[in-house]
Structure formats: structure tokens, C-alpha cells
mmCIF file of C-alpha atoms in Angstrom:
data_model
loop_
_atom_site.group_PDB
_atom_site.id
_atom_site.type_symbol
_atom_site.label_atom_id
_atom_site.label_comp_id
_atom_site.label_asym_id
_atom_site.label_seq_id
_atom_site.Cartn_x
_atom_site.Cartn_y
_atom_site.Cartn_z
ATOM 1 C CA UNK A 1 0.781 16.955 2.592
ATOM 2 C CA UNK A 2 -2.809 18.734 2.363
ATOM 3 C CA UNK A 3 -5.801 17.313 2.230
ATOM 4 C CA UNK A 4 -6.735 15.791 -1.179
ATOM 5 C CA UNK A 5 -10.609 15.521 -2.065
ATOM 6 C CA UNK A 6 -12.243 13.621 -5.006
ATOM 7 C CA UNK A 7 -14.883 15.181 -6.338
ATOM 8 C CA UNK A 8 -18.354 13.147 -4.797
ATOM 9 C CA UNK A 9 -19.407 11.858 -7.790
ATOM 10 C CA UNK A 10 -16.161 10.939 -8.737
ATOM 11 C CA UNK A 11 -15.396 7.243 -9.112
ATOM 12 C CA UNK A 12 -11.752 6.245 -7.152
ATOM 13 C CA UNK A 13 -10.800 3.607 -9.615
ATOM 14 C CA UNK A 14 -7.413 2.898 -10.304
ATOM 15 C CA UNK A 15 -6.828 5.515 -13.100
ATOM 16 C CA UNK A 16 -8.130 8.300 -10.535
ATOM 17 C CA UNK A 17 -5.917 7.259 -8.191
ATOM 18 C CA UNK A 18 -2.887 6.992 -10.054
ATOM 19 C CA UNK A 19 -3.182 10.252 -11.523
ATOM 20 C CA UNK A 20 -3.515 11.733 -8.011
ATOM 21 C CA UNK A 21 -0.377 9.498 -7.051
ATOM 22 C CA UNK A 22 1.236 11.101 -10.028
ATOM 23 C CA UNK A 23 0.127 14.937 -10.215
ATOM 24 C CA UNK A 24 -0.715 15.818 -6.824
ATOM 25 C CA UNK A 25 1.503 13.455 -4.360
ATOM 26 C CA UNK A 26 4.563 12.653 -5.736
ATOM 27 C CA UNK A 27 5.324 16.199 -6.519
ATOM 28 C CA UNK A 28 4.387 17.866 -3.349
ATOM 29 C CA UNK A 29 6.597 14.728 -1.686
ATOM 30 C CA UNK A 30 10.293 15.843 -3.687
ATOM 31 C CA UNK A 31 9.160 19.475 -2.824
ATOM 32 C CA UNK A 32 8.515 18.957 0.670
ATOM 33 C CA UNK A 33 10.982 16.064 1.300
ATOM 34 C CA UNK A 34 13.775 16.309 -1.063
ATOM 35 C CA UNK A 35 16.103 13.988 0.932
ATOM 36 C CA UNK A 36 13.550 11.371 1.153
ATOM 37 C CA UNK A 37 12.732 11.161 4.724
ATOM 38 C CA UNK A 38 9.296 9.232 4.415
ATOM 39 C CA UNK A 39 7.204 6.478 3.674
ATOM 40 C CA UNK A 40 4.049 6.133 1.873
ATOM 41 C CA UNK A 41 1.806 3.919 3.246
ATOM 42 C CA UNK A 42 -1.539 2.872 1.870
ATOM 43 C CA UNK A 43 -4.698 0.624 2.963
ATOM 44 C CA UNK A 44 -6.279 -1.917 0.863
ATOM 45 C CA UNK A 45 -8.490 0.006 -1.356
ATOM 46 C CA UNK A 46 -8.659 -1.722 -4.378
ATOM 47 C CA UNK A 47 -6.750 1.449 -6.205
ATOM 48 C CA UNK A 48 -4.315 1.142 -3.538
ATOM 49 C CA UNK A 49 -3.656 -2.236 -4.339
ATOM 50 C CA UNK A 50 -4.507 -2.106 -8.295
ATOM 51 C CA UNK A 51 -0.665 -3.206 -9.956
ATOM 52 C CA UNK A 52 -0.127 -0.051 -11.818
ATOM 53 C CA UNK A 53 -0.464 2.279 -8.720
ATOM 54 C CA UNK A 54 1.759 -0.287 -6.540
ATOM 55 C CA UNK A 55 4.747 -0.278 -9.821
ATOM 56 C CA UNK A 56 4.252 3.664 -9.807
ATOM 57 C CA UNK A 57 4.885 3.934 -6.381
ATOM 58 C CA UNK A 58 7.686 1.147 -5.983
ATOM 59 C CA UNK A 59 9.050 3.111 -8.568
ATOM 60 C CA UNK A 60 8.986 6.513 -7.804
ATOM 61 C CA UNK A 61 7.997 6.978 -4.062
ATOM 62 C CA UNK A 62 11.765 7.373 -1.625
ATOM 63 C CA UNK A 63 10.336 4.890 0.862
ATOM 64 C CA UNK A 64 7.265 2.776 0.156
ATOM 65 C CA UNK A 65 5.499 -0.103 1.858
ATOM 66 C CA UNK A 66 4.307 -2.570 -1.051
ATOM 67 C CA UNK A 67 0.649 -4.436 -0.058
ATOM 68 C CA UNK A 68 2.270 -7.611 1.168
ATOM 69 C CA UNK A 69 3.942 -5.118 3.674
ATOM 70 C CA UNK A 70 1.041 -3.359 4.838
ATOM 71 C CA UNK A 71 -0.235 -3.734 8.943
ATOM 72 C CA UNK A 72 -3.550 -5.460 8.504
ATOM 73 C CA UNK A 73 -6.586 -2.688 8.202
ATOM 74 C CA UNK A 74 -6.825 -2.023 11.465
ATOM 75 C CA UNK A 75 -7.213 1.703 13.093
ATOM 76 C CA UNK A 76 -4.689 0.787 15.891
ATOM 77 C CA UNK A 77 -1.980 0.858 13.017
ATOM 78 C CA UNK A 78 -3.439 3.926 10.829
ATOM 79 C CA UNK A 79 -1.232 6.708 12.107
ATOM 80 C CA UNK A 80 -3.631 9.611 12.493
ATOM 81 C CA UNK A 81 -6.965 7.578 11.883
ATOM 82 C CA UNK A 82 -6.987 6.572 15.433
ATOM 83 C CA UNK A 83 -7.080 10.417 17.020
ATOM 84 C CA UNK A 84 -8.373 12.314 14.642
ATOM 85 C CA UNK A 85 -11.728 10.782 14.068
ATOM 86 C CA UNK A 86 -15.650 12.562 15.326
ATOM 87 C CA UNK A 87 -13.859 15.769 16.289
ATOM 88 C CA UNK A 88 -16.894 17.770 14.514
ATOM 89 C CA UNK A 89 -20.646 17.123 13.024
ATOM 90 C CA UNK A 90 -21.613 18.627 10.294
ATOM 91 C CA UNK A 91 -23.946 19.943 7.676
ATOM 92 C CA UNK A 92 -22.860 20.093 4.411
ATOM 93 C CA UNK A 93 -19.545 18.697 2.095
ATOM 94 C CA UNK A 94 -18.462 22.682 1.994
ATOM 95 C CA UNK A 95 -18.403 22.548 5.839
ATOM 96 C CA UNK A 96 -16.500 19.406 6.338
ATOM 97 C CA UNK A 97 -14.265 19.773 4.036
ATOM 98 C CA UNK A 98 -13.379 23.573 4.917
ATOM 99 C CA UNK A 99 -12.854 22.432 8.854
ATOM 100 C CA UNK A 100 -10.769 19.495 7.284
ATOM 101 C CA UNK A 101 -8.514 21.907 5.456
ATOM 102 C CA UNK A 102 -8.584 24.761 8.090
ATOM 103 C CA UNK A 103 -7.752 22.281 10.888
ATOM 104 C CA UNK A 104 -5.191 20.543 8.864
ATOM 105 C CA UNK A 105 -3.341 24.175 8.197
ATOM 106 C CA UNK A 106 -3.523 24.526 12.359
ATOM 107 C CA UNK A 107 -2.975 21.072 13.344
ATOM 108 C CA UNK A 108 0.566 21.168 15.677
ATOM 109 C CA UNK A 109 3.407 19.653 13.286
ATOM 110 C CA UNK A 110 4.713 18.222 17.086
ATOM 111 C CA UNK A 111 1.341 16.268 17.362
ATOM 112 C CA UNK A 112 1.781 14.547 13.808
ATOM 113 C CA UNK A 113 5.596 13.574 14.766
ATOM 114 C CA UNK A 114 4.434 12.117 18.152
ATOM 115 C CA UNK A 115 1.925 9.924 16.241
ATOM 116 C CA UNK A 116 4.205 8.919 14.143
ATOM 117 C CA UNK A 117 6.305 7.980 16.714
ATOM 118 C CA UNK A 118 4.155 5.564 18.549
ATOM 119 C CA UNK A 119 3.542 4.111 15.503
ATOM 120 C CA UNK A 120 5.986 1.210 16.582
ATOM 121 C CA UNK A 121 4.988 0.917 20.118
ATOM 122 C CA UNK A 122 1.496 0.331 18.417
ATOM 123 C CA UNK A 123 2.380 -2.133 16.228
ATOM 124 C CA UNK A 124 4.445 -4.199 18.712
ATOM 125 C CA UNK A 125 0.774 -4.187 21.097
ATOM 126 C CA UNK A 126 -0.913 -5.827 18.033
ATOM 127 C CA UNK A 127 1.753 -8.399 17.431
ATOM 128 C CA UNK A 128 1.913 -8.717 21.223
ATOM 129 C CA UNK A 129 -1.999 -8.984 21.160
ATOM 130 C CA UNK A 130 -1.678 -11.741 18.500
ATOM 131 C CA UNK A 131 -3.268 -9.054 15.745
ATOM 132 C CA UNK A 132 -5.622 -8.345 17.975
ATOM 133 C CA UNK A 133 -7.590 -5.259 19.071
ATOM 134 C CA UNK A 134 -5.636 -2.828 21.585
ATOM 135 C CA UNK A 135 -8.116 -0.355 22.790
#
């Protein structure tokens, strides 16, 4: 899925976010995964966890991980949070979000797979760390 940006004065609340949910990711989801070979995971934003957006997605996403099945909010267990953070400084909004969206378009597909795939392995440190920190 592309990058998504809100608008910086716009306010995520949870009508924003379900309309994004609605219009933008749940279409380009059936396009690009008709079969239903994902999950949508969230974090604890309060639009994440607002009931409407949680029904709509229970509803409607193939494979989705309600809040009371969420890892806790931890970077270890965000999928591409924990390597592709501080890559670039810069100036503007116009900058960051045109690397964002250039880098996105370039990013290896085989790099996003492998993270996905040590998503486990990750998860089983924490539990093994007692929910702990593991780097």
C-alpha cells in the first residue's frame, strides 16, 4: 500500500480515519490482495481504537487483529517502524514527504517480506523478555 498523508492541519479523529479505512485502504487491499493474504494491524491511536473503525474493519478487512489482539506499542513489534526510522533530515513537509513516497516506490519488495517474517521471532524475544525491551 502507498503512503497515505493527512493533510497537517487536518484533525485524525475517528471520522478521518474511517473514511481513509473506507476510501483509500480497503479498496487498494481487494485490488492488490484479492485472495486475502494479509492482516491489518493497527496501534492504539485513539481512531484506531474508536468502535466504529474497529466494526468497519472486523467487518470488512480479510484478516484483522482487533485492539485486545494488538502486541503492546512497542517498536520491537511494529514491522517496519523498527528499520526504517532517521534514514534522512529534512527541510520542509514537500521534502519529506516526496523522499517518503519516492523511497517507498524503490524500497525492495524482498526487504518488506523479510520484515515481515521476523515478525514472529520478534515477538517470541518480547514474550521471552517478559514484554520487555529487545534491543
Amino acid at each position: 500500500m502507498p503512503p497515505f498523508f493527512f493533510r497537517p492541519d487536518e484533525k485524525i479523529d475517528t471520522e478521518a480515519y474511517y473514511k481513509v479505512l473506507r476510501y483509500t485502504v480497503l479498496p487498494l487491499l481487494i485490488k492488490n490482495y484479492p485472495t486475502g493474504n494479509y492482516v491489518w494491524q493497527q496501534d492504539g491511536a485513539p481512531s484506531h481504537m474508536a468502535a466504529k473503525n474497529q466494526k468497519f474493519c472486523k467487518d470488512n478487512m480479510a484478516h484483522f487483529w482487533p485492539k485486545n489482539f494488538w502486541p503492546p506499542s512497542s517498536p520491537d513489534l511494529n514491522t517496519l517502524d523498527f528499520f526504517l526510522t532517521d534514514r534522512t533530515p529534512h527541510l520542509n513537509l514537500d521534502s519529506l514527504k516526496a523522499t517518503i513516497i519516492k523511497e517507498w516506490d524503490n524500497y525492495p519488495e524482498k526487504h518488506i517480506i523479510n520484515a515481515c517474517k521476523r515478525f514472529r521471532p520478534r515477538l517470541e524475544a518480547v514474550v521471552k523478555a517478559n514484554g520487555g525491551h529487545i534491543e
